[in-house]
CSV table of N, CA, C and O in Angstrom, one decimal:
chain,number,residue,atom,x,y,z
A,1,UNK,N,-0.9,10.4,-13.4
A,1,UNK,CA,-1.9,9.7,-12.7
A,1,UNK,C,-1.3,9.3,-11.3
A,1,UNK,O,-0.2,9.2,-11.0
A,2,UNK,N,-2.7,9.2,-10.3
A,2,UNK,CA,-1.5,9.2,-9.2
A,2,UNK,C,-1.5,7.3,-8.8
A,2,UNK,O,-1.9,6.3,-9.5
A,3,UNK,N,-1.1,7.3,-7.7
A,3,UNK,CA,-0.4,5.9,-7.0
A,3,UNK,C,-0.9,5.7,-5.6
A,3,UNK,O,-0.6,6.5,-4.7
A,4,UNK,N,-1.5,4.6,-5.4
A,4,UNK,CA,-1.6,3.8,-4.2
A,4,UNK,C,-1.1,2.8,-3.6
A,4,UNK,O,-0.8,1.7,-4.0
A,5,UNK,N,-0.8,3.2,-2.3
A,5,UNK,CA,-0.1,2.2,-1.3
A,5,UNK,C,-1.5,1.6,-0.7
A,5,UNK,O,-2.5,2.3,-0.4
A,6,UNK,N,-1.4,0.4,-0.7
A,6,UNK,CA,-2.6,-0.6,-0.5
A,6,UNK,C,-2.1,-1.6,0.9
A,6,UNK,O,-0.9,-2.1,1.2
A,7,UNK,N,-3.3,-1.7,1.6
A,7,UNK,CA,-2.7,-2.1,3.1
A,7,UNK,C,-4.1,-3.3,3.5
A,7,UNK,O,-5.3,-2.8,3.5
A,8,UNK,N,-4.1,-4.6,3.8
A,8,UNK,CA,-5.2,-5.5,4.7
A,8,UNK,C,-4.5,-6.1,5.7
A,8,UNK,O,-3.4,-6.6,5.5
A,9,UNK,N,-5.1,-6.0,6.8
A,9,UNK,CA,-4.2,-6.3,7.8
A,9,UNK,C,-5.4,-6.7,9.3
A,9,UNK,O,-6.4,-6.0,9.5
A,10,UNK,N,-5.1,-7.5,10.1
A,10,UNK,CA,-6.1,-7.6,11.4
A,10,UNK,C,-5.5,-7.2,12.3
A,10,UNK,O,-4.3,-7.4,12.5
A,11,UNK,N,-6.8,-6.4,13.2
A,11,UNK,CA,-6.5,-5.7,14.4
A,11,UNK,C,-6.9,-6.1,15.8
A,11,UNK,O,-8.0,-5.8,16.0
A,12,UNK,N,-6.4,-6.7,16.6
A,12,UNK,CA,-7.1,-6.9,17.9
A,12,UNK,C,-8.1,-5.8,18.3
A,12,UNK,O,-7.9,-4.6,18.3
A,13,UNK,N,-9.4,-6.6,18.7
A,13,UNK,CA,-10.7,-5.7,18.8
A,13,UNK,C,-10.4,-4.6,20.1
A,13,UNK,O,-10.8,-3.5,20.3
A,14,UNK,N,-9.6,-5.5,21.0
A,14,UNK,CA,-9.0,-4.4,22.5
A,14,UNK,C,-8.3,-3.4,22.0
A,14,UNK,O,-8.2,-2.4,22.7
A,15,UNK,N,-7.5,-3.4,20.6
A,15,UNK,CA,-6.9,-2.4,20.5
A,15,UNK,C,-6.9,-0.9,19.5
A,15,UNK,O,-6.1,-0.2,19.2
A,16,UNK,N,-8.5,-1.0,19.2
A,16,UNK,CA,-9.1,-0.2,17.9
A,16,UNK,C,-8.5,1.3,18.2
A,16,UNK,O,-8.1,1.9,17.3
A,17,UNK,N,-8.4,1.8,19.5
A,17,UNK,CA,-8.0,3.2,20.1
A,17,UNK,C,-6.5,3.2,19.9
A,17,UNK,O,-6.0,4.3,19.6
A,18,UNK,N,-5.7,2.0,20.0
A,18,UNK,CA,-4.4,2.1,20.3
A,18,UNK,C,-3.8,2.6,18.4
A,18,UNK,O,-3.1,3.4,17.9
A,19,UNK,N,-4.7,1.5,17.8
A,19,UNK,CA,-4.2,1.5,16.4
A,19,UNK,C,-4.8,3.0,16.1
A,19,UNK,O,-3.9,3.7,15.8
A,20,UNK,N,-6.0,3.6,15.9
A,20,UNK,CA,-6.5,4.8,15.4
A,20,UNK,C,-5.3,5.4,15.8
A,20,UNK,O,-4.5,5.5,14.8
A,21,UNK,N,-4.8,5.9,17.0
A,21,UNK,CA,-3.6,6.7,17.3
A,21,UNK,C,-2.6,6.9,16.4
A,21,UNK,O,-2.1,7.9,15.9
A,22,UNK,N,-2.2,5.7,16.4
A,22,UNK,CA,-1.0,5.1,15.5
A,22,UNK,C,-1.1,5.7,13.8
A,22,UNK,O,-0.3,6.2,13.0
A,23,UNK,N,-2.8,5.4,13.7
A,23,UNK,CA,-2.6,5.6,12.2
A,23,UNK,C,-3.0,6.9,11.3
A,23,UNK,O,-3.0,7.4,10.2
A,24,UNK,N,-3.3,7.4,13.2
A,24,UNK,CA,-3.1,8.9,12.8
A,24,UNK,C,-2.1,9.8,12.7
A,24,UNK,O,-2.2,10.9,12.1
A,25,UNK,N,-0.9,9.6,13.3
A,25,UNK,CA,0.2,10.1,13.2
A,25,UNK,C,0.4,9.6,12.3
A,25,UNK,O,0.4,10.5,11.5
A,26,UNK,N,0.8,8.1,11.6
A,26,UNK,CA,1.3,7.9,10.7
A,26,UNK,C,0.8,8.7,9.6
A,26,UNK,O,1.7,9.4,9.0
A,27,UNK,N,-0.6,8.7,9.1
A,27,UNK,CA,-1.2,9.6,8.3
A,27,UNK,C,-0.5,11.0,8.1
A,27,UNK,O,0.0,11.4,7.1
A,28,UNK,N,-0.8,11.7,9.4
A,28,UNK,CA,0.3,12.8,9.5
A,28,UNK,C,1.5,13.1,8.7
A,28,UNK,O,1.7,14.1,8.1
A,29,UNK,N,2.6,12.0,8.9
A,29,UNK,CA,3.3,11.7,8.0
A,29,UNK,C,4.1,11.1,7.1
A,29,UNK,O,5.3,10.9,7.0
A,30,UNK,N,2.6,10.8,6.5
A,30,UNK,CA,2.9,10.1,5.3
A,30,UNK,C,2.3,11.7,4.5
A,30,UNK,O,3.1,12.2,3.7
A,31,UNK,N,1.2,12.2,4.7
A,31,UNK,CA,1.4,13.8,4.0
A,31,UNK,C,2.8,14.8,4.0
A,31,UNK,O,2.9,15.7,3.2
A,32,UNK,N,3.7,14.5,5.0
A,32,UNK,CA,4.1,15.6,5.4
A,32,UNK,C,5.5,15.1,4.0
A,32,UNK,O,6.2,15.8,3.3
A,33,UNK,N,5.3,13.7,4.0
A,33,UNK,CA,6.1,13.2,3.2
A,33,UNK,C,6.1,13.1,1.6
A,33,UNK,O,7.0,12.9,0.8
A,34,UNK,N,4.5,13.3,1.5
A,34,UNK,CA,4.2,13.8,-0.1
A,34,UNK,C,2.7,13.0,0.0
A,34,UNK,O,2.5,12.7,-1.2
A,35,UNK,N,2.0,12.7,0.4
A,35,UNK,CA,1.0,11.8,0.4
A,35,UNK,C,-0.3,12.8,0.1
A,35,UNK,O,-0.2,14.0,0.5
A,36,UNK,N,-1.2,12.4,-0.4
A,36,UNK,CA,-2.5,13.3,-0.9
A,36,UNK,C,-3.6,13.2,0.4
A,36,UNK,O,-4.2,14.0,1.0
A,37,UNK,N,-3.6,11.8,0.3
A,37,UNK,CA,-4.6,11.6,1.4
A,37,UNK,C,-4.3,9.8,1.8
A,37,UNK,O,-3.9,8.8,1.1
A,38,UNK,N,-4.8,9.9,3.1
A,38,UNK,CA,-4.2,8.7,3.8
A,38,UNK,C,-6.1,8.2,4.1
A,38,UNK,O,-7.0,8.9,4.6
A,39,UNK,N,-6.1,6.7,3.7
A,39,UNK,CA,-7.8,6.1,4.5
A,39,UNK,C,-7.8,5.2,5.3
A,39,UNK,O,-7.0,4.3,5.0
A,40,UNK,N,-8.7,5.0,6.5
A,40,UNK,CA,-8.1,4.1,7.3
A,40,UNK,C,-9.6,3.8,7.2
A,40,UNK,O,-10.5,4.6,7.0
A,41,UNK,N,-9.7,1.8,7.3
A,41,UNK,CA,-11.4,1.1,7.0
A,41,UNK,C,-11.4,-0.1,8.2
A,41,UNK,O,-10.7,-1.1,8.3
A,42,UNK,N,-12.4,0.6,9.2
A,42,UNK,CA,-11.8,-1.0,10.2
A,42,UNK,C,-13.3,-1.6,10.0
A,42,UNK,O,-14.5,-1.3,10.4
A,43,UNK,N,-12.8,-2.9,8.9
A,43,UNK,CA,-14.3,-3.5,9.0
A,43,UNK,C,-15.6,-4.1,9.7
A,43,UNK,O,-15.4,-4.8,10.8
A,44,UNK,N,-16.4,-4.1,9.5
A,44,UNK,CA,-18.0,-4.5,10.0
A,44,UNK,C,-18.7,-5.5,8.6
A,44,UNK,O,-19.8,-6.0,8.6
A,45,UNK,N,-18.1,-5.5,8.0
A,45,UNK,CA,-19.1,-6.3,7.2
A,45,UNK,C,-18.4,-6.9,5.9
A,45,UNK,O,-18.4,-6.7,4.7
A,46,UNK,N,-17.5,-8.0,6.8
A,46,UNK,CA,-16.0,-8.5,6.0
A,46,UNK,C,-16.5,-9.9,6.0
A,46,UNK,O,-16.5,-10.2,7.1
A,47,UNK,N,-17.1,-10.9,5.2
A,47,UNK,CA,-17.5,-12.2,5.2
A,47,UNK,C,-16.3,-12.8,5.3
A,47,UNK,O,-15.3,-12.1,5.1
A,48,UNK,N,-16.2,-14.0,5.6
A,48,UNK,CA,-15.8,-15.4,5.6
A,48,UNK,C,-15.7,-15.8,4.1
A,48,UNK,O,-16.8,-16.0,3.5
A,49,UNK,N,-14.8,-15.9,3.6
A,49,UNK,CA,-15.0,-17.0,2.2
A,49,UNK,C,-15.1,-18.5,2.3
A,49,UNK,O,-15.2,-19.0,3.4
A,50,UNK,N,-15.0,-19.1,1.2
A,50,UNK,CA,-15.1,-20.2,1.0
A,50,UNK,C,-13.7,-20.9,0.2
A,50,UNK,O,-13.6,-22.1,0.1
A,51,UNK,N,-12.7,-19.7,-0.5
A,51,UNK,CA,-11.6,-20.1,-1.2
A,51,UNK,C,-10.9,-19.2,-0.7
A,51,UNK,O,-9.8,-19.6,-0.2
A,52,UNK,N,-11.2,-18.0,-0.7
A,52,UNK,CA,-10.4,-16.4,-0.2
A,52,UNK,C,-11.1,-15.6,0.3
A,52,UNK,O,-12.3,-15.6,0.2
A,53,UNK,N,-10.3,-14.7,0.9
A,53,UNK,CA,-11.6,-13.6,1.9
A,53,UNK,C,-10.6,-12.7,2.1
A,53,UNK,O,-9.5,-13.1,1.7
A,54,UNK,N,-10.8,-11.2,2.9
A,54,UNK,CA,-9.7,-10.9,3.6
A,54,UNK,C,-9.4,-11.2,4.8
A,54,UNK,O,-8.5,-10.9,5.5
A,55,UNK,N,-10.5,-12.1,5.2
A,55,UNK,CA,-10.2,-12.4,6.9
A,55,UNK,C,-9.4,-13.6,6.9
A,55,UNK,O,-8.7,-13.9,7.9
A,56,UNK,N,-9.2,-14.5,5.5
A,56,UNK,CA,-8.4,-15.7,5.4
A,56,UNK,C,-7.2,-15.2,5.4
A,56,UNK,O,-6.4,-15.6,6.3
A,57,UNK,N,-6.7,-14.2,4.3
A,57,UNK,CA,-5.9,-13.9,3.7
A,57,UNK,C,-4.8,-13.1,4.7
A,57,UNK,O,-3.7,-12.9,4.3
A,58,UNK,N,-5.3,-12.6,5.9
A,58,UNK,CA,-4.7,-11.7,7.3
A,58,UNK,C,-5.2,-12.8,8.4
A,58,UNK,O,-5.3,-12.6,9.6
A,59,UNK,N,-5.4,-14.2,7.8
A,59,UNK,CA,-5.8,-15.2,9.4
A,59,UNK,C,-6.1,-14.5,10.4
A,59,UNK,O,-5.4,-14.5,11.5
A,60,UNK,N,-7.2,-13.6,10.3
A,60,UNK,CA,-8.0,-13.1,11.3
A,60,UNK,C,-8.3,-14.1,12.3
A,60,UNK,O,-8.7,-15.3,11.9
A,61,UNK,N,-8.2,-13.9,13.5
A,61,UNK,CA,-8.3,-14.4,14.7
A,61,UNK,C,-9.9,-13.8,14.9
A,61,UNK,O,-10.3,-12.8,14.2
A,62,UNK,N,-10.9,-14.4,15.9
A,62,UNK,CA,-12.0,-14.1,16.8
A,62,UNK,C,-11.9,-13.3,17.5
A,62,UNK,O,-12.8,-13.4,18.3
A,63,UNK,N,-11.2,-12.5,17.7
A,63,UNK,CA,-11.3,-11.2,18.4
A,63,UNK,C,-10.5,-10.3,17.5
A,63,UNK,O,-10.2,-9.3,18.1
A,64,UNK,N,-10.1,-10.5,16.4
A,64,UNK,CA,-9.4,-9.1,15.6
A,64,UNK,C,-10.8,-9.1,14.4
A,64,UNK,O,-11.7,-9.8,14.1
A,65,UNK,N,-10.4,-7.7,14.1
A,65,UNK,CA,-11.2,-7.0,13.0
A,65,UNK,C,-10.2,-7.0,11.7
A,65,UNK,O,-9.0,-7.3,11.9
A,66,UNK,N,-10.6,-6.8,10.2
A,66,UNK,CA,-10.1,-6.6,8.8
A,66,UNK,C,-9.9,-5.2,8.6
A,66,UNK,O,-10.8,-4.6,8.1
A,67,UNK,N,-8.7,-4.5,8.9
A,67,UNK,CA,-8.4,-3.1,8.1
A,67,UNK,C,-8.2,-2.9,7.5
A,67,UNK,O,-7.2,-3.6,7.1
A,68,UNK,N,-8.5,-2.0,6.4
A,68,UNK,CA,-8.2,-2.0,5.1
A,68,UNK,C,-8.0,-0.4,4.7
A,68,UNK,O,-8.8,0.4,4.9
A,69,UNK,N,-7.0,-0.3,4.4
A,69,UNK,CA,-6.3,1.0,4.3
A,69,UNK,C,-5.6,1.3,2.9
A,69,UNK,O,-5.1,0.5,2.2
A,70,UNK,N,-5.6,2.8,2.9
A,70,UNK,CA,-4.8,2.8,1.4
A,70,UNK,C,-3.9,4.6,1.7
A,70,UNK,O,-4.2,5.5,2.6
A,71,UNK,N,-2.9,4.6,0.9
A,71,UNK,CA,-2.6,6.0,0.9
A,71,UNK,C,-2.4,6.9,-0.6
A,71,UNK,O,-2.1,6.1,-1.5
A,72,UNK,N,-2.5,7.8,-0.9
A,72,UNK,CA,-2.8,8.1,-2.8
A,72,UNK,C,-2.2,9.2,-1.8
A,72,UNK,O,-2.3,9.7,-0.7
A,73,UNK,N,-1.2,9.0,-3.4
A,73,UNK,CA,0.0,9.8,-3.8
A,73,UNK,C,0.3,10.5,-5.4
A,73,UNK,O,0.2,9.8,-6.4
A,74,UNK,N,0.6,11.7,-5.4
A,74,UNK,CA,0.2,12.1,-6.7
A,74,UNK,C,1.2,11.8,-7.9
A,74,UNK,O,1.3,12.5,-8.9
A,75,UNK,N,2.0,10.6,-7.6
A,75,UNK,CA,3.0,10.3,-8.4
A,75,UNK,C,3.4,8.9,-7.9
A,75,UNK,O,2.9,8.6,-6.8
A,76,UNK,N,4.2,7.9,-8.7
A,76,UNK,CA,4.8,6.8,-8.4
A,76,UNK,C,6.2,7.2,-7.9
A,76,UNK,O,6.7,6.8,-6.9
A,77,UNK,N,6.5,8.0,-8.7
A,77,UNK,CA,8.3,8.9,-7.9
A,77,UNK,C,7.9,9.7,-6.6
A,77,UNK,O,8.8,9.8,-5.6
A,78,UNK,N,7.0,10.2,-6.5
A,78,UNK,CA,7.0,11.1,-5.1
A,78,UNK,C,6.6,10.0,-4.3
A,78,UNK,O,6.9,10.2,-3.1
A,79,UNK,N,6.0,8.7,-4.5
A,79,UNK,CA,5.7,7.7,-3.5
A,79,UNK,C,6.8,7.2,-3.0
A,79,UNK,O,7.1,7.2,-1.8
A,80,UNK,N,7.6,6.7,-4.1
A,80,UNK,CA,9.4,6.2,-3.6
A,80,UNK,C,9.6,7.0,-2.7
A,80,UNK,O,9.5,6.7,-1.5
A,81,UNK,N,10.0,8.3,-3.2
A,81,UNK,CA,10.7,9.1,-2.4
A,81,UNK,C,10.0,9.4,-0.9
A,81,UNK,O,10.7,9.3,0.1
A,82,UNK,N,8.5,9.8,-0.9
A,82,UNK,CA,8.0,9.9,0.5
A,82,UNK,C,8.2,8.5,0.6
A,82,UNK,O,9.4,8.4,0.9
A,83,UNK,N,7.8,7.5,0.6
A,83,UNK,CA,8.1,6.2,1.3
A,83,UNK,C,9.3,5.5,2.0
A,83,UNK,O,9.4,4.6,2.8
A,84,UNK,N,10.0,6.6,1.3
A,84,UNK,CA,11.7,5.9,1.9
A,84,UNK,C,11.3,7.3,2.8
A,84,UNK,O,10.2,7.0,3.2
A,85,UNK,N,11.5,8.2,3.1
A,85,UNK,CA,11.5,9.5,4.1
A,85,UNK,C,10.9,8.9,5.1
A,85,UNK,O,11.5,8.8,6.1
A,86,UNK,N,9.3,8.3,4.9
A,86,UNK,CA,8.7,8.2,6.1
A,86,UNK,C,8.9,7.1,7.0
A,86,UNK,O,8.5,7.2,8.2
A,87,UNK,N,9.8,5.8,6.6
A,87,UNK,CA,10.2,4.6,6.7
A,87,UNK,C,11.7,4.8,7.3
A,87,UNK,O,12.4,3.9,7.8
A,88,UNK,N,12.3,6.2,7.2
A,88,UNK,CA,13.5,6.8,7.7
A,88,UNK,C,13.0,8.0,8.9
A,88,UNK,O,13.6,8.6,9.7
A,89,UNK,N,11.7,7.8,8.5
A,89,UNK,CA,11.7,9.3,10.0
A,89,UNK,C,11.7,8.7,11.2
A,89,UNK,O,11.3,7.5,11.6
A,90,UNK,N,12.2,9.5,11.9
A,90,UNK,CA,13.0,9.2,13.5
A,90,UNK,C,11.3,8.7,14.4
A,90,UNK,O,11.4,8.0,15.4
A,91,UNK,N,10.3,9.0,13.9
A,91,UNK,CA,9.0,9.0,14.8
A,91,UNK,C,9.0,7.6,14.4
A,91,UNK,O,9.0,6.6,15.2
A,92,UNK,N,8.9,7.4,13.3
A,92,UNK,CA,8.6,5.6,12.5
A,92,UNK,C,9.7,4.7,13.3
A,92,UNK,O,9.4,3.9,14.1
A,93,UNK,N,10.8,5.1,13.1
A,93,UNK,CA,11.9,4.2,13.8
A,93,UNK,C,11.7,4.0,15.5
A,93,UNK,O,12.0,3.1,16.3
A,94,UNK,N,11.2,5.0,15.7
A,94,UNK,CA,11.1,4.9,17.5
A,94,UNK,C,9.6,4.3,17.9
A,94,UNK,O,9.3,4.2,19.1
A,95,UNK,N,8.8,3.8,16.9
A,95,UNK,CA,7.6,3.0,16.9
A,95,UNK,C,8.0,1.6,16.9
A,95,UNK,O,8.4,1.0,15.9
A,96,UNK,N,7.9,0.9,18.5
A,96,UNK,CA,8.2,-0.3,18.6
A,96,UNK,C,6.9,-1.2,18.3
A,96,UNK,O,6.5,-1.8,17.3
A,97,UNK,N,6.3,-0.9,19.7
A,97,UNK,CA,5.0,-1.7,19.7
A,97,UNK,C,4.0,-1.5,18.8
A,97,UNK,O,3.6,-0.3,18.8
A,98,UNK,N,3.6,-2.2,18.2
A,98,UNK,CA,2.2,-1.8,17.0
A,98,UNK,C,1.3,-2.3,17.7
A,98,UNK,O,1.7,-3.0,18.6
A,99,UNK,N,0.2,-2.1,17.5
A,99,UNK,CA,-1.4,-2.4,18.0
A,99,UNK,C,-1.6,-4.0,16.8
A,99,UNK,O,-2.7,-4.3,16.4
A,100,UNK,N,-0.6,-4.5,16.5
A,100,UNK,CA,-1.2,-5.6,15.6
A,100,UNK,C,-0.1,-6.5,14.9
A,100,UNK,O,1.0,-6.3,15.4
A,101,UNK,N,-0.1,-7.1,14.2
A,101,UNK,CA,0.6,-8.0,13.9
A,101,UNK,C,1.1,-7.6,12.4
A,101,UNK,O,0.4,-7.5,11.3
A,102,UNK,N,2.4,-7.4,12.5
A,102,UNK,CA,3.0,-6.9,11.3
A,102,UNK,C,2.7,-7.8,10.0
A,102,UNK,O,2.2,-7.5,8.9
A,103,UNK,N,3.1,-9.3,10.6
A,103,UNK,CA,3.8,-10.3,9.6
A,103,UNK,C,2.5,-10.8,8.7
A,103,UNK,O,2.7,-11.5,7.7
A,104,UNK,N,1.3,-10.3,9.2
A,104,UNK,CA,0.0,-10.9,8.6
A,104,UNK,C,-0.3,-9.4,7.9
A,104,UNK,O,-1.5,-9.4,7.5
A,105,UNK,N,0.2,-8.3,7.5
A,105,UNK,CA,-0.3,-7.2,7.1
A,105,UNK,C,0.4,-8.1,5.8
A,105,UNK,O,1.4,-8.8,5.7
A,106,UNK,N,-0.8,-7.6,4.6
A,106,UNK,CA,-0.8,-7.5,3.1
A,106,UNK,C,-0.4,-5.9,2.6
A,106,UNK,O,-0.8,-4.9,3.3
A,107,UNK,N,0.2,-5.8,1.9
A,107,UNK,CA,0.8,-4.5,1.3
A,107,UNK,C,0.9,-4.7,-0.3
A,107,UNK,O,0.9,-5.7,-0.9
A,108,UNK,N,0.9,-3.4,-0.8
A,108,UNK,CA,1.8,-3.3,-2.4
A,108,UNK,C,1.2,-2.0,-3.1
A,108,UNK,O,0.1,-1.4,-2.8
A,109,UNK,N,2.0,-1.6,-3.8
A,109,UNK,CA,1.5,-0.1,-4.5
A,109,UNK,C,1.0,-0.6,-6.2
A,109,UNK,O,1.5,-1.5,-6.9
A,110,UNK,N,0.0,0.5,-6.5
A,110,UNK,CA,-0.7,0.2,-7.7
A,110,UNK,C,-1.2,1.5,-7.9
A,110,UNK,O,-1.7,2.4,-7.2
A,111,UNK,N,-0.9,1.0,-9.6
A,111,UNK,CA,-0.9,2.6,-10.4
A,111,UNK,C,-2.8,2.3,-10.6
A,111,UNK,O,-3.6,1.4,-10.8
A,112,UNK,N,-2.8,4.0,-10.4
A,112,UNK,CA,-4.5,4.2,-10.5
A,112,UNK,C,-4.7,3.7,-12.5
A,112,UNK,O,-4.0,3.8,-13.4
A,113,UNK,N,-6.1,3.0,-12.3
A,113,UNK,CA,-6.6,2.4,-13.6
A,113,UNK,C,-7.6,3.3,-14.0
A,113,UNK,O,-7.5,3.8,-15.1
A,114,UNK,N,-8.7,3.7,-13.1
A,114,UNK,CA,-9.7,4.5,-13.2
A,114,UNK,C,-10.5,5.3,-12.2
A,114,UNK,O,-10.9,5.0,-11.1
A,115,UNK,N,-10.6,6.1,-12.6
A,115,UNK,CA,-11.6,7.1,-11.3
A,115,UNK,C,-12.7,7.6,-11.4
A,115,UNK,O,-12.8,8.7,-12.1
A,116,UNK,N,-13.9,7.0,-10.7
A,116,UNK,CA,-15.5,7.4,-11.1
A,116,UNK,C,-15.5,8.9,-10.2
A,116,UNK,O,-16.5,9.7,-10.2
């Protein structure tokens, strides 16, 4: 069964081009690293909660958007392994500036339960 890396995170609305860039290369490789397929979701229709939300949970600011992103990988061992490669490649390391705010990104990997 395969494995997802799971990603919510807010994006400054000035910088939707800067981040696409970004998470297109990264996409690039995170396959090159073993990844099946990489999804990038910049939301439009993310409510406000009342207890939780994703916009609480990433303290979305008035001018940032809710991304919500995932990567499926066709194993939990090939995810380690691409994970540590892609988090060691020289392109990742030489990525200073991000289009966004690290310290508010939500993360974590989870084994697939079901697939319609």
């Amino acid at each position: 069964m395969s494995y997802v890396d799971g990603f919510v995170l807010a994006v400054p609305n000035d910088n939707k081009e800067a981040y696409r860039k970004m998470a297109t290369e990264a996409a690039a490789l995170f396959k090159r690293h073993g990844a099946l397929s990489v999804v990038e979701c910049w939301g439009d229709d993310v409510p406000e909660g009342k207890v939780t939300s994703f916009t609480m949970a990433v303290k979305r600011a008035e001018n940032e958007s809710v991304v919500f992103s995932w990567v499926e990988w066709p194993s939990k061992a090939v995810r380690d392994t691409g994970m540590q490669a892609f988090m060691e490649d020289p392109i990742i390391k030489d990525m200073k500036d991000m289009p966004f705010d690290g310290q508010r990104m939500i993360f974590g990997g989870f084994t697939v339960l079901t697939r319609a």
